[in-house]
């Protein structure tokens, strides 16, 4: 186990749950243009709250980084250190999520979506806020970014959430390509928001490159763990976080059984 890259170890465990996460019925219907504006609005409103918690999570991770000083005589001759690569990818994560929040608002205006829609399963609420699963995800972020968790644990959580998201929307894109439909999106239940805007954004080469960079830095951090006993301990903690992320991811998708 100690020779296996950390991300490979995680992906080799809880595989049935991971497959359910990335092939959820919501994603299949999203690719087929069968998600209504109401359901999409309910999900987007929660995903936007998730994104706001993500901002705070990244800030907590950045606070854990200590970048070693450079020797000015050889700074141009060496590769960036692990801490520098972590810093760079986290800064990019902040930039990405800032862009994402603005993107949500622009697409909502374009397609008439409600970013404060109350979830159906919590009907009766009169004040908009995170539902129970979103709250669990927020708590997960705050826990993984807390002083009680080290930087490797937090980076594992970040990679896990982004990797699941990328794989899930790739599946939706596959469904879209297989199903066909009106390329203009006018016949889709959401007016084309998913087909024309969201799915291309969440499966873009830029997003895939970002997730690959997270993957690489997590494996690099995992490979620097010293000692077999310490390695087993750290891998065990990361497996625990992976399991929690999968639990939250599976429940974050809306139930669409009636469609």
PDB file of C-alpha atoms in Angstrom:
ATOM      1  CA  UNK A   1       0.000   0.000   0.000  1.00  0.00           C
ATOM      2  CA  UNK A   2       2.829   2.412   0.830  1.00  0.00           C
ATOM      3  CA  UNK A   3       4.105   2.434  -2.771  1.00  0.00           C
ATOM      4  CA  UNK A   4       0.692   3.226  -4.230  1.00  0.00           C
ATOM      5  CA  UNK A   5       0.019   6.900  -5.035  1.00  0.00           C
ATOM      6  CA  UNK A   6      -2.426   8.357  -2.542  1.00  0.00           C
ATOM      7  CA  UNK A   7      -5.101   9.285  -5.076  1.00  0.00           C
ATOM      8  CA  UNK A   8      -4.932   5.784  -6.587  1.00  0.00           C
ATOM      9  CA  UNK A   9      -5.439   4.310  -3.136  1.00  0.00           C
ATOM     10  CA  UNK A  10      -8.489   6.474  -2.547  1.00  0.00           C
ATOM     11  CA  UNK A  11     -10.006   5.648  -5.926  1.00  0.00           C
ATOM     12  CA  UNK A  12      -9.533   1.925  -5.274  1.00  0.00           C
ATOM     13  CA  UNK A  13     -11.725   2.094  -2.161  1.00  0.00           C
ATOM     14  CA  UNK A  14     -15.500   2.585  -1.827  1.00  0.00           C
ATOM     15  CA  UNK A  15     -15.699   2.111  -5.607  1.00  0.00           C
ATOM     16  CA  UNK A  16     -19.439   1.270  -5.727  1.00  0.00           C
ATOM     17  CA  UNK A  17     -20.253   4.513  -3.894  1.00  0.00           C
ATOM     18  CA  UNK A  18     -18.031   6.509  -6.229  1.00  0.00           C
ATOM     19  CA  UNK A  19     -19.785   5.005  -9.244  1.00  0.00           C
ATOM     20  CA  UNK A  20     -23.168   5.973  -7.793  1.00  0.00           C
ATOM     21  CA  UNK A  21     -21.907   9.508  -7.206  1.00  0.00           C
ATOM     22  CA  UNK A  22     -20.797  10.062 -10.801  1.00  0.00           C
ATOM     23  CA  UNK A  23     -23.741   8.310 -12.501  1.00  0.00           C
ATOM     24  CA  UNK A  24     -26.590   9.739 -10.417  1.00  0.00           C
ATOM     25  CA  UNK A  25     -30.001   9.899 -12.193  1.00  0.00           C
ATOM     26  CA  UNK A  26     -29.930  13.702 -11.938  1.00  0.00           C
ATOM     27  CA  UNK A  27     -26.821  13.748 -14.128  1.00  0.00           C
ATOM     28  CA  UNK A  28     -28.348  11.434 -16.703  1.00  0.00           C
ATOM     29  CA  UNK A  29     -31.456  13.597 -16.993  1.00  0.00           C
ATOM     30  CA  UNK A  30     -29.320  16.741 -17.017  1.00  0.00           C
ATOM     31  CA  UNK A  31     -27.510  15.433 -20.083  1.00  0.00           C
ATOM     32  CA  UNK A  32     -30.810  14.549 -21.731  1.00  0.00           C
ATOM     33  CA  UNK A  33     -32.264  18.020 -21.239  1.00  0.00           C
ATOM     34  CA  UNK A  34     -34.945  16.764 -18.849  1.00  0.00           C
ATOM     35  CA  UNK A  35     -34.174  18.807 -15.736  1.00  0.00           C
ATOM     36  CA  UNK A  36     -36.718  21.564 -15.206  1.00  0.00           C
ATOM     37  CA  UNK A  37     -35.817  25.144 -14.360  1.00  0.00           C
ATOM     38  CA  UNK A  38     -37.308  24.618 -10.907  1.00  0.00           C
ATOM     39  CA  UNK A  39     -35.178  21.573 -10.060  1.00  0.00           C
ATOM     40  CA  UNK A  40     -32.086  23.165 -11.569  1.00  0.00           C
ATOM     41  CA  UNK A  41     -32.716  26.344  -9.586  1.00  0.00           C
ATOM     42  CA  UNK A  42     -33.075  24.390  -6.351  1.00  0.00           C
ATOM     43  CA  UNK A  43     -29.799  22.581  -6.958  1.00  0.00           C
ATOM     44  CA  UNK A  44     -27.908  25.663  -8.163  1.00  0.00           C
ATOM     45  CA  UNK A  45     -29.002  27.653  -5.122  1.00  0.00           C
ATOM     46  CA  UNK A  46     -27.409  25.034  -2.884  1.00  0.00           C
ATOM     47  CA  UNK A  47     -24.329  24.686  -5.098  1.00  0.00           C
ATOM     48  CA  UNK A  48     -23.827  28.438  -4.821  1.00  0.00           C
ATOM     49  CA  UNK A  49     -23.888  28.164  -1.016  1.00  0.00           C
ATOM     50  CA  UNK A  50     -21.391  25.316  -1.327  1.00  0.00           C
ATOM     51  CA  UNK A  51     -19.165  27.591  -3.424  1.00  0.00           C
ATOM     52  CA  UNK A  52     -19.255  30.288  -0.764  1.00  0.00           C
ATOM     53  CA  UNK A  53     -18.165  27.750   1.867  1.00  0.00           C
ATOM     54  CA  UNK A  54     -15.458  26.597  -0.546  1.00  0.00           C
ATOM     55  CA  UNK A  55     -14.002  30.113  -0.430  1.00  0.00           C
ATOM     56  CA  UNK A  56     -13.619  29.915   3.340  1.00  0.00           C
ATOM     57  CA  UNK A  57     -12.154  26.402   3.056  1.00  0.00           C
ATOM     58  CA  UNK A  58      -9.468  27.545   0.629  1.00  0.00           C
ATOM     59  CA  UNK A  59      -8.605  30.390   2.967  1.00  0.00           C
ATOM     60  CA  UNK A  60      -8.114  27.924   5.813  1.00  0.00           C
ATOM     61  CA  UNK A  61      -5.827  25.775   3.664  1.00  0.00           C
ATOM     62  CA  UNK A  62      -3.776  28.775   2.580  1.00  0.00           C
ATOM     63  CA  UNK A  63      -3.224  29.672   6.232  1.00  0.00           C
ATOM     64  CA  UNK A  64      -1.469  26.309   6.744  1.00  0.00           C
ATOM     65  CA  UNK A  65       1.207  26.858   4.090  1.00  0.00           C
ATOM     66  CA  UNK A  66       4.732  27.867   5.036  1.00  0.00           C
ATOM     67  CA  UNK A  67       6.809  28.578   1.942  1.00  0.00           C
ATOM     68  CA  UNK A  68      10.547  28.006   2.508  1.00  0.00           C
ATOM     69  CA  UNK A  69      12.790  30.959   1.607  1.00  0.00           C
ATOM     70  CA  UNK A  70      14.506  30.948  -1.766  1.00  0.00           C
ATOM     71  CA  UNK A  71      18.193  31.396  -2.352  1.00  0.00           C
ATOM     72  CA  UNK A  72      18.261  34.371  -4.757  1.00  0.00           C
ATOM     73  CA  UNK A  73      21.358  32.984  -6.464  1.00  0.00           C
ATOM     74  CA  UNK A  74      19.637  29.790  -7.607  1.00  0.00           C
ATOM     75  CA  UNK A  75      15.946  30.731  -7.605  1.00  0.00           C
ATOM     76  CA  UNK A  76      15.792  30.695 -11.400  1.00  0.00           C
ATOM     77  CA  UNK A  77      17.504  27.325 -11.670  1.00  0.00           C
ATOM     78  CA  UNK A  78      15.244  25.085  -9.638  1.00  0.00           C
ATOM     79  CA  UNK A  79      11.698  23.794  -9.857  1.00  0.00           C
ATOM     80  CA  UNK A  80       9.098  25.269  -7.480  1.00  0.00           C
ATOM     81  CA  UNK A  81       8.941  23.432  -4.166  1.00  0.00           C
ATOM     82  CA  UNK A  82       5.876  21.451  -3.130  1.00  0.00           C
ATOM     83  CA  UNK A  83       4.662  24.267  -0.890  1.00  0.00           C
ATOM     84  CA  UNK A  84       4.878  26.715  -3.776  1.00  0.00           C
ATOM     85  CA  UNK A  85       2.867  24.417  -6.031  1.00  0.00           C
ATOM     86  CA  UNK A  86       0.236  24.022  -3.314  1.00  0.00           C
ATOM     87  CA  UNK A  87       0.083  27.786  -2.904  1.00  0.00           C
ATOM     88  CA  UNK A  88      -0.297  28.327  -6.657  1.00  0.00           C
ATOM     89  CA  UNK A  89      -3.097  25.799  -7.078  1.00  0.00           C
ATOM     90  CA  UNK A  90      -4.990  27.182  -4.074  1.00  0.00           C
ATOM     91  CA  UNK A  91      -4.743  30.725  -5.420  1.00  0.00           C
ATOM     92  CA  UNK A  92      -6.106  29.413  -8.712  1.00  0.00           C
ATOM     93  CA  UNK A  93      -8.911  27.727  -6.783  1.00  0.00           C
ATOM     94  CA  UNK A  94      -9.880  31.112  -5.334  1.00  0.00           C
ATOM     95  CA  UNK A  95      -9.810  32.716  -8.765  1.00  0.00           C
ATOM     96  CA  UNK A  96     -11.872  29.883 -10.223  1.00  0.00           C
ATOM     97  CA  UNK A  97     -14.562  30.043  -7.567  1.00  0.00           C
ATOM     98  CA  UNK A  98     -14.813  33.817  -7.849  1.00  0.00           C
ATOM     99  CA  UNK A  99     -15.373  33.387 -11.585  1.00  0.00           C
ATOM    100  CA  UNK A 100     -17.838  30.561 -10.902  1.00  0.00           C
ATOM    101  CA  UNK A 101     -20.016  32.673  -8.615  1.00  0.00           C
ATOM    102  CA  UNK A 102     -20.233  35.391 -11.251  1.00  0.00           C
ATOM    103  CA  UNK A 103     -20.923  32.749 -13.884  1.00  0.00           C
ATOM    104  CA  UNK A 104     -23.843  31.399 -11.814  1.00  0.00           C
ATOM    105  CA  UNK A 105     -25.406  34.847 -11.654  1.00  0.00           C
ATOM    106  CA  UNK A 106     -24.942  35.542 -15.366  1.00  0.00           C
ATOM    107  CA  UNK A 107     -26.478  32.217 -16.426  1.00  0.00           C
ATOM    108  CA  UNK A 108     -29.330  32.610 -13.935  1.00  0.00           C
ATOM    109  CA  UNK A 109     -30.244  35.948 -15.506  1.00  0.00           C
ATOM    110  CA  UNK A 110     -29.883  34.581 -19.039  1.00  0.00           C
ATOM    111  CA  UNK A 111     -32.141  31.556 -18.456  1.00  0.00           C
ATOM    112  CA  UNK A 112     -34.482  32.813 -15.743  1.00  0.00           C
ATOM    113  CA  UNK A 113     -33.172  30.662 -12.891  1.00  0.00           C
ATOM    114  CA  UNK A 114     -33.709  31.402  -9.197  1.00  0.00           C
ATOM    115  CA  UNK A 115     -30.547  31.252  -7.090  1.00  0.00           C
ATOM    116  CA  UNK A 116     -32.562  31.503  -3.859  1.00  0.00           C
ATOM    117  CA  UNK A 117     -35.008  28.690  -4.620  1.00  0.00           C
ATOM    118  CA  UNK A 118     -36.106  26.732  -1.549  1.00  0.00           C
ATOM    119  CA  UNK A 119     -35.604  22.956  -1.820  1.00  0.00           C
ATOM    120  CA  UNK A 120     -38.749  20.869  -2.239  1.00  0.00           C
ATOM    121  CA  UNK A 121     -37.822  18.420   0.492  1.00  0.00           C
ATOM    122  CA  UNK A 122     -37.668  21.271   2.979  1.00  0.00           C
ATOM    123  CA  UNK A 123     -40.917  22.926   1.997  1.00  0.00           C
ATOM    124  CA  UNK A 124     -42.241  25.104   4.750  1.00  0.00           C
ATOM    125  CA  UNK A 125     -38.982  26.958   5.249  1.00  0.00           C
ATOM    126  CA  UNK A 126     -39.493  30.687   4.817  1.00  0.00           C
ATOM    127  CA  UNK A 127     -35.847  31.750   4.952  1.00  0.00           C
ATOM    128  CA  UNK A 128     -33.373  30.679   2.282  1.00  0.00           C
ATOM    129  CA  UNK A 129     -30.294  28.851   3.487  1.00  0.00           C
ATOM    130  CA  UNK A 130     -28.335  25.613   3.219  1.00  0.00           C
ATOM    131  CA  UNK A 131     -30.311  22.388   3.309  1.00  0.00           C
ATOM    132  CA  UNK A 132     -29.189  19.523   5.524  1.00  0.00           C
ATOM    133  CA  UNK A 133     -26.757  18.048   2.963  1.00  0.00           C
ATOM    134  CA  UNK A 134     -25.243  21.407   2.079  1.00  0.00           C
ATOM    135  CA  UNK A 135     -24.823  22.077   5.791  1.00  0.00           C
ATOM    136  CA  UNK A 136     -23.041  18.728   6.122  1.00  0.00           C
ATOM    137  CA  UNK A 137     -20.709  19.710   3.289  1.00  0.00           C
ATOM    138  CA  UNK A 138     -20.017  23.094   4.899  1.00  0.00           C
ATOM    139  CA  UNK A 139     -19.213  21.340   8.177  1.00  0.00           C
ATOM    140  CA  UNK A 140     -16.941  18.928   6.282  1.00  0.00           C
ATOM    141  CA  UNK A 141     -15.015  21.834   4.766  1.00  0.00           C
ATOM    142  CA  UNK A 142     -14.656  23.597   8.096  1.00  0.00           C
ATOM    143  CA  UNK A 143     -13.481  20.386   9.763  1.00  0.00           C
ATOM    144  CA  UNK A 144     -10.960  19.556   7.012  1.00  0.00           C
ATOM    145  CA  UNK A 145      -9.602  23.102   7.218  1.00  0.00           C
ATOM    146  CA  UNK A 146      -9.486  23.250  11.009  1.00  0.00           C
ATOM    147  CA  UNK A 147      -6.305  23.193  13.144  1.00  0.00           C
ATOM    148  CA  UNK A 148      -7.078  19.561  13.937  1.00  0.00           C
ATOM    149  CA  UNK A 149      -6.496  18.499  10.309  1.00  0.00           C
ATOM    150  CA  UNK A 150      -3.185  18.816   8.509  1.00  0.00           C
ATOM    151  CA  UNK A 151      -2.658  20.299   5.055  1.00  0.00           C
ATOM    152  CA  UNK A 152      -2.523  16.902   3.348  1.00  0.00           C
ATOM    153  CA  UNK A 153      -5.965  16.021   4.724  1.00  0.00           C
ATOM    154  CA  UNK A 154      -7.406  19.308   3.510  1.00  0.00           C
ATOM    155  CA  UNK A 155      -5.872  18.946   0.068  1.00  0.00           C
ATOM    156  CA  UNK A 156      -7.275  15.407  -0.194  1.00  0.00           C
ATOM    157  CA  UNK A 157     -10.752  16.760   0.509  1.00  0.00           C
ATOM    158  CA  UNK A 158     -10.297  19.515  -2.080  1.00  0.00           C
ATOM    159  CA  UNK A 159      -9.083  17.084  -4.756  1.00  0.00           C
ATOM    160  CA  UNK A 160     -11.855  14.603  -3.930  1.00  0.00           C
ATOM    161  CA  UNK A 161     -14.652  17.152  -4.317  1.00  0.00           C
ATOM    162  CA  UNK A 162     -13.284  18.543  -7.561  1.00  0.00           C
ATOM    163  CA  UNK A 163     -12.523  15.129  -9.047  1.00  0.00           C
ATOM    164  CA  UNK A 164     -16.022  13.848  -8.277  1.00  0.00           C
ATOM    165  CA  UNK A 165     -17.502  16.996  -9.822  1.00  0.00           C
ATOM    166  CA  UNK A 166     -15.468  16.645 -13.002  1.00  0.00           C
ATOM    167  CA  UNK A 167     -16.267  12.951 -13.430  1.00  0.00           C
ATOM    168  CA  UNK A 168     -19.956  13.527 -12.719  1.00  0.00           C
ATOM    169  CA  UNK A 169     -20.349  16.217 -15.355  1.00  0.00           C
ATOM    170  CA  UNK A 170     -18.338  14.186 -17.832  1.00  0.00           C
ATOM    171  CA  UNK A 171     -20.992  11.519 -17.411  1.00  0.00           C
ATOM    172  CA  UNK A 172     -23.707  14.128 -18.020  1.00  0.00           C
ATOM    173  CA  UNK A 173     -21.876  15.243 -21.156  1.00  0.00           C
ATOM    174  CA  UNK A 174     -21.719  11.643 -22.385  1.00  0.00           C
ATOM    175  CA  UNK A 175     -25.470  11.390 -21.897  1.00  0.00           C
ATOM    176  CA  UNK A 176     -25.971  14.636 -23.797  1.00  0.00           C
ATOM    177  CA  UNK A 177     -23.873  13.433 -26.730  1.00  0.00           C
ATOM    178  CA  UNK A 178     -25.574  10.035 -26.766  1.00  0.00           C
ATOM    179  CA  UNK A 179     -29.086  11.418 -26.451  1.00  0.00           C
ATOM    180  CA  UNK A 180     -28.692  14.169 -28.995  1.00  0.00           C
ATOM    181  CA  UNK A 181     -31.538  16.661 -28.860  1.00  0.00           C
ATOM    182  CA  UNK A 182     -31.893  20.219 -30.049  1.00  0.00           C
ATOM    183  CA  UNK A 183     -28.407  21.812 -30.184  1.00  0.00           C
ATOM    184  CA  UNK A 184     -29.955  25.203 -29.469  1.00  0.00           C
ATOM    185  CA  UNK A 185     -31.299  23.909 -26.156  1.00  0.00           C
ATOM    186  CA  UNK A 186     -34.719  25.444 -26.781  1.00  0.00           C
ATOM    187  CA  UNK A 187     -36.443  22.084 -26.413  1.00  0.00           C
ATOM    188  CA  UNK A 188     -34.701  21.295 -23.117  1.00  0.00           C
ATOM    189  CA  UNK A 189     -36.737  21.596 -19.936  1.00  0.00           C
ATOM    190  CA  UNK A 190     -34.329  24.237 -18.598  1.00  0.00           C
ATOM    191  CA  UNK A 191     -34.207  26.206 -21.842  1.00  0.00           C
ATOM    192  CA  UNK A 192     -30.653  25.064 -22.564  1.00  0.00           C
ATOM    193  CA  UNK A 193     -28.824  26.290 -19.456  1.00  0.00           C
ATOM    194  CA  UNK A 194     -27.179  22.933 -18.797  1.00  0.00           C
ATOM    195  CA  UNK A 195     -26.498  22.055 -22.438  1.00  0.00           C
ATOM    196  CA  UNK A 196     -25.151  25.431 -23.495  1.00  0.00           C
ATOM    197  CA  UNK A 197     -23.524  26.795 -20.363  1.00  0.00           C
ATOM    198  CA  UNK A 198     -23.087  24.569 -17.325  1.00  0.00           C
ATOM    199  CA  UNK A 199     -22.019  21.223 -18.821  1.00  0.00           C
ATOM    200  CA  UNK A 200     -19.424  22.802 -21.165  1.00  0.00           C
ATOM    201  CA  UNK A 201     -18.065  24.845 -18.243  1.00  0.00           C
ATOM    202  CA  UNK A 202     -17.779  21.879 -15.864  1.00  0.00           C
ATOM    203  CA  UNK A 203     -16.109  19.625 -18.427  1.00  0.00           C
ATOM    204  CA  UNK A 204     -13.758  22.199 -19.930  1.00  0.00           C
ATOM    205  CA  UNK A 205     -10.046  21.486 -20.551  1.00  0.00           C
ATOM    206  CA  UNK A 206      -9.234  24.280 -18.093  1.00  0.00           C
ATOM    207  CA  UNK A 207     -11.170  22.621 -15.287  1.00  0.00           C
ATOM    208  CA  UNK A 208      -9.671  19.231 -16.132  1.00  0.00           C
ATOM    209  CA  UNK A 209      -6.182  20.750 -15.976  1.00  0.00           C
ATOM    210  CA  UNK A 210      -6.931  22.256 -12.558  1.00  0.00           C
ATOM    211  CA  UNK A 211      -8.107  18.890 -11.214  1.00  0.00           C
ATOM    212  CA  UNK A 212      -4.994  17.208 -12.631  1.00  0.00           C
ATOM    213  CA  UNK A 213      -2.800  19.721 -10.816  1.00  0.00           C
ATOM    214  CA  UNK A 214      -4.609  18.973  -7.561  1.00  0.00           C
ATOM    215  CA  UNK A 215      -4.146  15.246  -8.186  1.00  0.00           C
ATOM    216  CA  UNK A 216      -0.421  15.686  -8.777  1.00  0.00           C
ATOM    217  CA  UNK A 217       0.219  17.811  -5.707  1.00  0.00           C
ATOM    218  CA  UNK A 218      -1.747  15.464  -3.430  1.00  0.00           C
ATOM    219  CA  UNK A 219       0.290  12.511  -4.680  1.00  0.00           C
ATOM    220  CA  UNK A 220       3.469  14.530  -4.238  1.00  0.00           C
ATOM    221  CA  UNK A 221       2.532  15.351  -0.644  1.00  0.00           C
ATOM    222  CA  UNK A 222       1.589  11.734   0.041  1.00  0.00           C
ATOM    223  CA  UNK A 223       4.891  10.538  -1.359  1.00  0.00           C
ATOM    224  CA  UNK A 224       6.824  12.694   1.127  1.00  0.00           C
ATOM    225  CA  UNK A 225       5.387  11.045   4.238  1.00  0.00           C
ATOM    226  CA  UNK A 226       8.284   9.639   6.266  1.00  0.00           C
ATOM    227  CA  UNK A 227       8.108   6.208   7.877  1.00  0.00           C
ATOM    228  CA  UNK A 228       5.786   3.253   7.332  1.00  0.00           C
ATOM    229  CA  UNK A 229       3.782   3.806  10.510  1.00  0.00           C
ATOM    230  CA  UNK A 230       3.252   7.509   9.820  1.00  0.00           C
ATOM    231  CA  UNK A 231       2.351   6.692   6.223  1.00  0.00           C
ATOM    232  CA  UNK A 232      -0.317   4.220   7.279  1.00  0.00           C
ATOM    233  CA  UNK A 233      -1.722   6.728   9.753  1.00  0.00           C
ATOM    234  CA  UNK A 234      -1.945   9.533   7.206  1.00  0.00           C
ATOM    235  CA  UNK A 235      -3.427   7.289   4.522  1.00  0.00           C
ATOM    236  CA  UNK A 236      -6.007   6.070   7.005  1.00  0.00           C
ATOM    237  CA  UNK A 237      -7.069   9.637   7.764  1.00  0.00           C
ATOM    238  CA  UNK A 238      -7.295  10.481   4.070  1.00  0.00           C
ATOM    239  CA  UNK A 239      -9.436   7.387   3.438  1.00  0.00           C
ATOM    240  CA  UNK A 240     -11.788   8.643   6.131  1.00  0.00           C
ATOM    241  CA  UNK A 241     -12.105  12.013   4.415  1.00  0.00           C
ATOM    242  CA  UNK A 242     -12.652  10.315   1.038  1.00  0.00           C
ATOM    243  CA  UNK A 243     -15.521   8.318   2.510  1.00  0.00           C
ATOM    244  CA  UNK A 244     -17.093  11.469   3.947  1.00  0.00           C
ATOM    245  CA  UNK A 245     -16.811  13.311   0.629  1.00  0.00           C
ATOM    246  CA  UNK A 246     -18.488  10.443  -1.220  1.00  0.00           C
ATOM    247  CA  UNK A 247     -21.294  10.374   1.349  1.00  0.00           C
ATOM    248  CA  UNK A 248     -21.944  14.086   0.866  1.00  0.00           C
ATOM    249  CA  UNK A 249     -21.532  14.033  -2.922  1.00  0.00           C
ATOM    250  CA  UNK A 250     -24.052  11.250  -3.418  1.00  0.00           C
ATOM    251  CA  UNK A 251     -26.682  13.110  -1.399  1.00  0.00           C
ATOM    252  CA  UNK A 252     -25.933  16.517  -2.878  1.00  0.00           C
ATOM    253  CA  UNK A 253     -27.565  15.593  -6.197  1.00  0.00           C
ATOM    254  CA  UNK A 254     -31.354  16.194  -6.182  1.00  0.00           C
ATOM    255  CA  UNK A 255     -33.763  13.278  -6.158  1.00  0.00           C
ATOM    256  CA  UNK A 256     -35.448  13.027  -9.562  1.00  0.00           C
ATOM    257  CA  UNK A 257     -37.224   9.691  -9.230  1.00  0.00           C
ATOM    258  CA  UNK A 258     -40.563  11.119 -10.353  1.00  0.00           C
ATOM    259  CA  UNK A 259     -39.277  12.271 -13.750  1.00  0.00           C
TER     260      UNK A 259
END
